[in-house]
Short mmCIF file of C-alpha atoms and ligand atoms in Angstrom, two decimals:
data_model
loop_
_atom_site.label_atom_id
_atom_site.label_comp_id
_atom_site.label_asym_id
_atom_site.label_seq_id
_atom_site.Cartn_x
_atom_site.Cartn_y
_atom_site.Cartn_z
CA UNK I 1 13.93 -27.78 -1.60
CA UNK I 2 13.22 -26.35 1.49
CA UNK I 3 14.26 -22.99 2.44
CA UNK I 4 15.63 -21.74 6.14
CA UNK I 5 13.38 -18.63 5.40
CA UNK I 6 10.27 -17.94 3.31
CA UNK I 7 9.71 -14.36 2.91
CA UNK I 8 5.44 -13.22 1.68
CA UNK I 9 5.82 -10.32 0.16
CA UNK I 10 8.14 -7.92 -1.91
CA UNK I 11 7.70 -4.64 -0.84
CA UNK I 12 9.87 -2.52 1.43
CA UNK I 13 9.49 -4.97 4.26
CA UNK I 14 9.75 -7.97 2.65
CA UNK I 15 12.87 -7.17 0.76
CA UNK I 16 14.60 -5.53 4.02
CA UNK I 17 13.57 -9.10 5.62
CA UNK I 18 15.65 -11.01 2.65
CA UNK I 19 18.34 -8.36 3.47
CA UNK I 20 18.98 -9.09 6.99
CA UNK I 21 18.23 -12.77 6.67
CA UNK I 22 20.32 -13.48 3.50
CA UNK I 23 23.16 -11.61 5.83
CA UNK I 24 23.11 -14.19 8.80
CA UNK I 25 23.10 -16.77 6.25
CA UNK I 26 20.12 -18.68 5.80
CA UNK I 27 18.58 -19.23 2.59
CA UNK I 28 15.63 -17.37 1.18
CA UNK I 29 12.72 -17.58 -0.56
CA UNK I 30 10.89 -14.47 -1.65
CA UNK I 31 7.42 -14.90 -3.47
CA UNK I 32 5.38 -11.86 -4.41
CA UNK I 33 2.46 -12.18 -6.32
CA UNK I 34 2.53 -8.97 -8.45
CA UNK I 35 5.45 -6.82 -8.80
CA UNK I 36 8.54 -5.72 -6.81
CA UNK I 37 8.35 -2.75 -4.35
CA UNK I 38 4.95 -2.75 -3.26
CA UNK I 39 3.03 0.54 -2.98
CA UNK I 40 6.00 2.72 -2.80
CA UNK I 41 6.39 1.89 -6.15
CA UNK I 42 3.45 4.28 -7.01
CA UNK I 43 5.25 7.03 -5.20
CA UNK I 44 6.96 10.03 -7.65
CA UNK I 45 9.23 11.71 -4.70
CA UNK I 46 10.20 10.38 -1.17
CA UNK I 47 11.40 13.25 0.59
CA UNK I 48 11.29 11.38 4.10
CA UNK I 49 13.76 8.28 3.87
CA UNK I 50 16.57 9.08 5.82
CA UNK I 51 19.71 10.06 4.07
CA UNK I 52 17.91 10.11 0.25
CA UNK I 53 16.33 13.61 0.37
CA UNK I 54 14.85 12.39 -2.76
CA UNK I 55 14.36 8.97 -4.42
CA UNK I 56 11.64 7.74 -6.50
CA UNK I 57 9.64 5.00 -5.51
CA UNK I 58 10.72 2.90 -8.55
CA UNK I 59 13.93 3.62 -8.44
CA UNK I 60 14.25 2.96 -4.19
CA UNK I 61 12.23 -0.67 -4.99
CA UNK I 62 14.85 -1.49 -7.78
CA UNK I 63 17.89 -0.90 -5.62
CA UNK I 64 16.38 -2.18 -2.52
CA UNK I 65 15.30 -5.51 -4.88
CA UNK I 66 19.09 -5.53 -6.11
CA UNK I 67 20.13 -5.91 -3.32
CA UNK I 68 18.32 -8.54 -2.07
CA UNK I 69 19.14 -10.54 -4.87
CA UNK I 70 22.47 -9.84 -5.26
CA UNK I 71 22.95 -10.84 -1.63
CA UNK I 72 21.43 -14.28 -3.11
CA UNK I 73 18.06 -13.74 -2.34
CA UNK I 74 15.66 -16.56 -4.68
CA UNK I 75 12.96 -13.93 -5.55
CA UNK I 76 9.90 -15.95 -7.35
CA UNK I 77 6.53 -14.07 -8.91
CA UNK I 78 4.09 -16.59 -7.59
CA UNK I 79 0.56 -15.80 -5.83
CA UNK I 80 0.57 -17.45 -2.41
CA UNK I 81 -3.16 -19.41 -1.28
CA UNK I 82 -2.43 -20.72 2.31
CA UNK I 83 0.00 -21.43 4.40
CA UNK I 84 0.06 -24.38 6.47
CA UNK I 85 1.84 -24.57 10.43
CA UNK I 86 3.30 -28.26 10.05
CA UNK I 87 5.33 -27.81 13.51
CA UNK I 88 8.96 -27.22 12.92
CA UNK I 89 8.17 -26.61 9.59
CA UNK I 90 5.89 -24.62 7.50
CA UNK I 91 4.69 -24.72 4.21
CA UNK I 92 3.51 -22.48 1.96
CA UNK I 93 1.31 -23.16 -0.65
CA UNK I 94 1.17 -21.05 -4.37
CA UNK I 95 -0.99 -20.87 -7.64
CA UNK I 96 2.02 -23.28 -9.24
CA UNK I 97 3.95 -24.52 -5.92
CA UNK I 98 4.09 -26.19 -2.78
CA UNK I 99 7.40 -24.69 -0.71
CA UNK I 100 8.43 -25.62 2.61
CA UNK I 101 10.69 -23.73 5.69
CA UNK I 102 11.57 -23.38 9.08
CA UNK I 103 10.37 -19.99 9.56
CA UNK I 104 7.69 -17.59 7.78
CA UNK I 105 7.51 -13.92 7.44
CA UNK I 106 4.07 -12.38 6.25
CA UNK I 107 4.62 -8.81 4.18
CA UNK I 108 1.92 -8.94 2.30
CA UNK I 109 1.23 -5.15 2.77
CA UNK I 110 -2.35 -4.00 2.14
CA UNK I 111 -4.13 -3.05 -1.45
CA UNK I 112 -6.75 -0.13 -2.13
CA UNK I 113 -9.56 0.19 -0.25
CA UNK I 114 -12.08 1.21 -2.65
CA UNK I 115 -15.43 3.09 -2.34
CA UNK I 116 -17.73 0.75 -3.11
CA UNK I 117 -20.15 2.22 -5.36
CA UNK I 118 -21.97 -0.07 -7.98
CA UNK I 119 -20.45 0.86 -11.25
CA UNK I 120 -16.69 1.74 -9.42
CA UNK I 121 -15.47 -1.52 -10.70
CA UNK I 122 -16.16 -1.09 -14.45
CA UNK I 123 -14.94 2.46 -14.78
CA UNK I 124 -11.58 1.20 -13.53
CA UNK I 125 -9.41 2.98 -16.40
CA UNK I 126 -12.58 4.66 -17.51
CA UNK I 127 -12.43 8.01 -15.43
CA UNK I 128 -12.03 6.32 -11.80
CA UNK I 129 -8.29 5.76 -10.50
CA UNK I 130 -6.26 4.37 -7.44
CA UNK I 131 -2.83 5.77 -8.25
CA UNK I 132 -2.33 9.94 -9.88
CA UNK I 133 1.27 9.07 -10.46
CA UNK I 134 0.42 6.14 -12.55
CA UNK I 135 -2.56 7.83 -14.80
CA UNK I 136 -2.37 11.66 -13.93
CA UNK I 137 -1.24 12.22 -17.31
CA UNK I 138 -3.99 10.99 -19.20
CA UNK I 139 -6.04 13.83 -17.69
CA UNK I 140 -3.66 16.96 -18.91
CA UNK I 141 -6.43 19.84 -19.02
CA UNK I 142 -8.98 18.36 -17.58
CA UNK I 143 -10.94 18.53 -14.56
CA UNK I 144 -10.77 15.74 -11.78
CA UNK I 145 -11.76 15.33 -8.15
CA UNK I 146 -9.59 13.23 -5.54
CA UNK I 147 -11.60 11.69 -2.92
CA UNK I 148 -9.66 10.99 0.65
CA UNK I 149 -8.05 12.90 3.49
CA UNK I 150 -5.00 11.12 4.38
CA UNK I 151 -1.41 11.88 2.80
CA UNK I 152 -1.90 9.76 -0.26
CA UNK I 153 -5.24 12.30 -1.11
CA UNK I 154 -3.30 15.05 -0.43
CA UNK I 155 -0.16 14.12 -2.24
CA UNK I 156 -2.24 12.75 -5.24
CA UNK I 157 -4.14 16.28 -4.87
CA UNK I 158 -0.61 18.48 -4.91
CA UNK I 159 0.75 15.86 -8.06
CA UNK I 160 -2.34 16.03 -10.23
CA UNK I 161 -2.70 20.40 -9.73
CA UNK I 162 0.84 20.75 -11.71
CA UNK I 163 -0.89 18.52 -14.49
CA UNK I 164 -4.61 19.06 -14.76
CA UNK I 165 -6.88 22.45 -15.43
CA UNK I 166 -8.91 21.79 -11.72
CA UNK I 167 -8.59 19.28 -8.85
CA UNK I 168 -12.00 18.84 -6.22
CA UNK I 169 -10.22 17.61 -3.27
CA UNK I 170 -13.42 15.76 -1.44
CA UNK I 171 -13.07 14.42 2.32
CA UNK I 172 -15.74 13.55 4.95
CA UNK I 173 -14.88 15.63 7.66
CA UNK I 174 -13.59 18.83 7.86
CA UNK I 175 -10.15 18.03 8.98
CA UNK I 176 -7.42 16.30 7.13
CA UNK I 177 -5.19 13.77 8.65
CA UNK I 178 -2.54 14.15 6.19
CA UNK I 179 0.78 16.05 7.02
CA UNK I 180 -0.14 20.42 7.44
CA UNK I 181 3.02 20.97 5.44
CA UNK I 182 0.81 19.53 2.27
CA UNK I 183 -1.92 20.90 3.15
CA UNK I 184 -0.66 24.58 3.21
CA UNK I 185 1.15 23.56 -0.25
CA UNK I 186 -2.68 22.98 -1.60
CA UNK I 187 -4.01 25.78 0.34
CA UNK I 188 -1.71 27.92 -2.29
CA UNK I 189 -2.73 26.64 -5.42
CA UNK I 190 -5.54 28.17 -7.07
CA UNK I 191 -6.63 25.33 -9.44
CA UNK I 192 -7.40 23.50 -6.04
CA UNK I 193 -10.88 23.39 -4.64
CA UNK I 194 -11.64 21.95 -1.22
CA UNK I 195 -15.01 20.01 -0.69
CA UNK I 196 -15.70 19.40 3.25
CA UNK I 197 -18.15 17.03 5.08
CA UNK I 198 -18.97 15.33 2.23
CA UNK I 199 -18.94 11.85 0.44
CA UNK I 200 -19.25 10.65 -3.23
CA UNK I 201 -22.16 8.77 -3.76
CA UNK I 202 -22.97 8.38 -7.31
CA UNK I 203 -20.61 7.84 -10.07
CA UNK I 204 -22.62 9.00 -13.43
CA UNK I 205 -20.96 7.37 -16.21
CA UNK I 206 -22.06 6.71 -20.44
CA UNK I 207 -18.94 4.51 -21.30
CA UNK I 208 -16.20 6.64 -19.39
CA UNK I 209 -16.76 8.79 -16.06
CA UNK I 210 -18.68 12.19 -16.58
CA UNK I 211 -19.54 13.17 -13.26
CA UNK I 212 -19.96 12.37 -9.82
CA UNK I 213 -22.74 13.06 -7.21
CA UNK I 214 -21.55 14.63 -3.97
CA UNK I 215 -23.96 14.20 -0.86
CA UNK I 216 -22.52 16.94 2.52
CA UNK I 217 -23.50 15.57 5.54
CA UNK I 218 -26.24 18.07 5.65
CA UNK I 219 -27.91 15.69 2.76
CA UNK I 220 -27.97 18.40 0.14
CA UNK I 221 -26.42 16.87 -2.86
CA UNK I 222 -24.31 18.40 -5.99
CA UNK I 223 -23.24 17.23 -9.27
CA UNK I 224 -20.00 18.14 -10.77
CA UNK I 225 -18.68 17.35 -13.87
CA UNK I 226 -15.02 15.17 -13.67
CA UNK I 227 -12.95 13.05 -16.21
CA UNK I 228 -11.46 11.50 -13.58
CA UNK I 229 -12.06 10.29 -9.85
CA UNK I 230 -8.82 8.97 -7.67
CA UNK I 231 -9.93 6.94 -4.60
CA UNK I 232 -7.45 7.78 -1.89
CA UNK I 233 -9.54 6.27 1.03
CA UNK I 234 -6.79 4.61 2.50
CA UNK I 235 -5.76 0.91 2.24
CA UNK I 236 -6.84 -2.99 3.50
CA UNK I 237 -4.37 -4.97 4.59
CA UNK I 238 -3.52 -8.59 2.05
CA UNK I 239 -4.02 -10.89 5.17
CA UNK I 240 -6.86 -12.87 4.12
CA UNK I 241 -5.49 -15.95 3.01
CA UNK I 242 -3.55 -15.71 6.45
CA UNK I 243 -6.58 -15.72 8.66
CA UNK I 244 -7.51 -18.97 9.62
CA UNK I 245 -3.70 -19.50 10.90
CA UNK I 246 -2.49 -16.26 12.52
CA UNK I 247 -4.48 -14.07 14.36
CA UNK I 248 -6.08 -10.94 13.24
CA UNK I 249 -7.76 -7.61 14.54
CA UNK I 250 -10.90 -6.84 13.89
CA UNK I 251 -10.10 -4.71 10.81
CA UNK I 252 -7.54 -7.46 9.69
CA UNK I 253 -4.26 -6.70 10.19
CA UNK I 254 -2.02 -9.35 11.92
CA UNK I 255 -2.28 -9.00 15.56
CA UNK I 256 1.68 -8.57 16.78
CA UNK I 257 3.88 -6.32 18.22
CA UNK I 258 7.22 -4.69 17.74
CA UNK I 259 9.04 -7.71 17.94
CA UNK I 260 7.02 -8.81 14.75
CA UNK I 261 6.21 -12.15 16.26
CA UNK I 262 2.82 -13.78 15.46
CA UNK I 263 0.48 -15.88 17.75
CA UNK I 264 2.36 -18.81 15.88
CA UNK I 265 5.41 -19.94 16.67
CA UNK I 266 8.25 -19.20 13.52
CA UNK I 267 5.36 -17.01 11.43
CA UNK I 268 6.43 -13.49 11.98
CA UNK I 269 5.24 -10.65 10.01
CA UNK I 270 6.69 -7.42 8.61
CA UNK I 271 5.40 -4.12 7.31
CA UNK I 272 1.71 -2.14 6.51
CA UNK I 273 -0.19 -5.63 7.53
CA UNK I 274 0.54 -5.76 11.49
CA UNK I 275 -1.41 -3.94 13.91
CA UNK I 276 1.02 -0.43 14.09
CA UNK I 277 0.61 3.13 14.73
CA UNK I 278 3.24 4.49 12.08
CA UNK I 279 2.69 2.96 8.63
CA UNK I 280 5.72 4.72 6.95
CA UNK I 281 8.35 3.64 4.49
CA UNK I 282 10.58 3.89 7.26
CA UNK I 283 8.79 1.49 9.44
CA UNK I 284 7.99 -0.87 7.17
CA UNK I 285 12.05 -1.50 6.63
CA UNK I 286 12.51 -1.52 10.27
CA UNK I 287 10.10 -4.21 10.64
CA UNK I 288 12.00 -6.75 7.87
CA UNK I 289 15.06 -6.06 10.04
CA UNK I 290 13.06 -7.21 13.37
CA UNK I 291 11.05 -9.49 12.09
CA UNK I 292 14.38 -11.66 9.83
CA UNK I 293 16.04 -10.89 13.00
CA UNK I 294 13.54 -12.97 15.26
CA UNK I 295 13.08 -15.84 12.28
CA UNK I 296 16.86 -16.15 12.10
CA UNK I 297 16.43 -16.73 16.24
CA UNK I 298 13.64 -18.65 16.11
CA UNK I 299 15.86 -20.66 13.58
CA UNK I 300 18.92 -21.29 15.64
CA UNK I 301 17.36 -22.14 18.78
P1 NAP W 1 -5.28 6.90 5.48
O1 NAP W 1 -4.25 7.71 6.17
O2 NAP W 1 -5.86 5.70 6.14
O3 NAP W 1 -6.44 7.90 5.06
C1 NAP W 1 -7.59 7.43 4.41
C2 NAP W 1 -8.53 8.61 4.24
O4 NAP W 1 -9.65 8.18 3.50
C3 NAP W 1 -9.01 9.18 5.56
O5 NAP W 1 -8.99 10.59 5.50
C4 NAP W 1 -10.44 8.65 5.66
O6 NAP W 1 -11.33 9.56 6.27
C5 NAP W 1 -10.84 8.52 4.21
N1 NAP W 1 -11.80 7.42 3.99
C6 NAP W 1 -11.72 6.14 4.42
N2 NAP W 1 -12.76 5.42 3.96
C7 NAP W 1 -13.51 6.28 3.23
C8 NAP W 1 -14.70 6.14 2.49
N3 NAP W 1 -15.35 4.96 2.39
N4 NAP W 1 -15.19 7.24 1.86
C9 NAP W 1 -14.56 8.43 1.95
N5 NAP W 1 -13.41 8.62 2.62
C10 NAP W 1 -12.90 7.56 3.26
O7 NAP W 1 -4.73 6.32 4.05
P2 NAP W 1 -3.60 6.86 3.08
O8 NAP W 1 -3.75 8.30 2.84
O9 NAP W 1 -3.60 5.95 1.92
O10 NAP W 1 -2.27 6.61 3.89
C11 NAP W 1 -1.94 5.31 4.39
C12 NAP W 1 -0.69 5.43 5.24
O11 NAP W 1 0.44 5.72 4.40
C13 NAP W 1 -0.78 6.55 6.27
O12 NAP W 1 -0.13 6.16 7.45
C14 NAP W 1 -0.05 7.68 5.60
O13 NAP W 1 0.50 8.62 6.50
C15 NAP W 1 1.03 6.92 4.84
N6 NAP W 1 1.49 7.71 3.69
C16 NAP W 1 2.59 8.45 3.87
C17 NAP W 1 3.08 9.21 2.83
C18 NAP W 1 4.32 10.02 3.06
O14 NAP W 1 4.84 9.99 4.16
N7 NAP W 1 4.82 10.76 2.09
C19 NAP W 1 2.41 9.23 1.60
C20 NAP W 1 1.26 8.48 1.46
C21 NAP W 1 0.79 7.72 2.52
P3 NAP W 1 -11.24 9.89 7.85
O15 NAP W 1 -10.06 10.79 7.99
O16 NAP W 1 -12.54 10.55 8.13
O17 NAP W 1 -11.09 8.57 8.53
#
């Protein structure tokens, strides 16, 4: 069958996308490769969505997902490999399936960017972490460190403080570019303790985590004992099987606009994986309105 729209992607941009499109009509295929809602999922408490002063992540992705299916959305869990520009139509191709449309939209988001130290991989589930609200309870009592300086870091900081006996909070620099308002919420609590100018550069483990090395910029290091490390060093945007179709920047993320439109005619993308300044939950739903606005033109013309 082929589809007016094929939409990359099920997170908050993705699903707006099937909204909007679904709305003027055309028919829509959705394919995500892991779960509904993307990385808001992870989130405990959105406080800055207009109108919900507070919303879960899960429960925002359900009822954003509901409605995109109930507005007869096709929403299939398949892993996309490439996508090929056949003209006037496109075709995407999946682990299982070969799909075809008239217009694409990328949402693909972005996944953790990870540290990259030689054991990090094993210890996955083992003392080192990518998401508090996801495993901050298995550390109730203990000591961990969060590594990052961006809201996530921050937030996962503020989270796992109401749940754990100590949180390091460990950045590079000496200045956070999370949101102040955390900040001075971390400033207050006294199980907090910040570590400036400095990176993690050993991860000593015998089975599960039991410590990390800590090098400051001035090269002195320290070891301190942690059951747990969460990597919050931000996030690399899923474009890879993209890239020899639709242009990139340097650091990967599709190269468009605000219109959403891609160096390729009827491929538009939507959300965390374009070039943007503001990567907010906000902006990522604004985006699947513009960008299943423009297919839906591209479409009828
Ligand atoms: P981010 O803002 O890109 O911050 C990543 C942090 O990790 C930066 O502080 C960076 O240091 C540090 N870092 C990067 N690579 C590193 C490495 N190899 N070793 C040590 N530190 C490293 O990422 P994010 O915090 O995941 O946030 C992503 C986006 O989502 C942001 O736009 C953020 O505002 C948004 N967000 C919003 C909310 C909310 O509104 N409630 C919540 C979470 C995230 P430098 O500062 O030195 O570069």
């Amino acid at each position: 069958m082929e589809y007016d729209i094929i939409i990359i992607g099920a997170g908050p941009a993705g699903l707006t996308s099937a909204i909007y499109a679904r709305r003027a009509n055309k028919n829509v295929l959705v394919l995500e490769a892991k779960s509904y809602g993307g990385q808001i999922i992870n989130t405990l408490d959105i406080e800055n969505y207009p109108v919900e002063e507070h919303i879960s992540g899960f429960e925002f992705a359900t009822k954003l997902y509901n409605q995109a299916k109930n507005l007869g959305a096709e929403i299939v869990f398949e892993k996309v490999v490439d996508i090929n520009d056949l003209g006037n139509e496109k075709e995407v191709v999946t682990t299982k399936n070969t799909y075809k449309a008239k217009a694409i939209i990328i949402a693909t988001g972005s996944e953790n960017r990870k540290l990259g130290l030689p054991n990090e991989d094993e210890l996955v589930g083992k003392g080192i972490s990518y998401c508090a609200t996801c495993d901050g309870a298995f550390y109730k009592k203990k000591t961990v460190a969060v590594v990052g300086g961006g809201n996530t870091a921050l937030e996962d900081a503020l989270y796992l403080s109401d749940i754990v006996e100590k949180v390091y909070l460990i950045h590079r620099r000496d200045e956070f570019r999370g949101e102040e308002s955390t900040i001075n919420h971390l400033k207050e609590k006294d199980n907090v303790e910040f570590i400036y100018n400095s990176n993690v550069t050993k991860l000593n483990a015998n089975d599960r985590l039991e410590s990390i090395e800590v090098t400051n910029k001035d090269g002195s290091t320290k070891t301190i004992e942690v059951s747990g490390l969460f990597v919050a060093v931000g996030r690399i945007p899923e474009n890879q099987n993209f890239a020899k179709l639709v242009e990139l920047d340097e650091t990967g993320y599709v190269k468009a606009g605000e219109d959403c439109h891609t160096n390729v005619p009827g491929i538009f993308v939507a959300g965390d994986n374009r070039v943007k300044e503001v990567r907010q939950l906000v902006t990522a739903t604004s985006d699947g309105a513009v960008a299943a606005t423009a297919a839906v033109k591209y479409i009828n013309n």
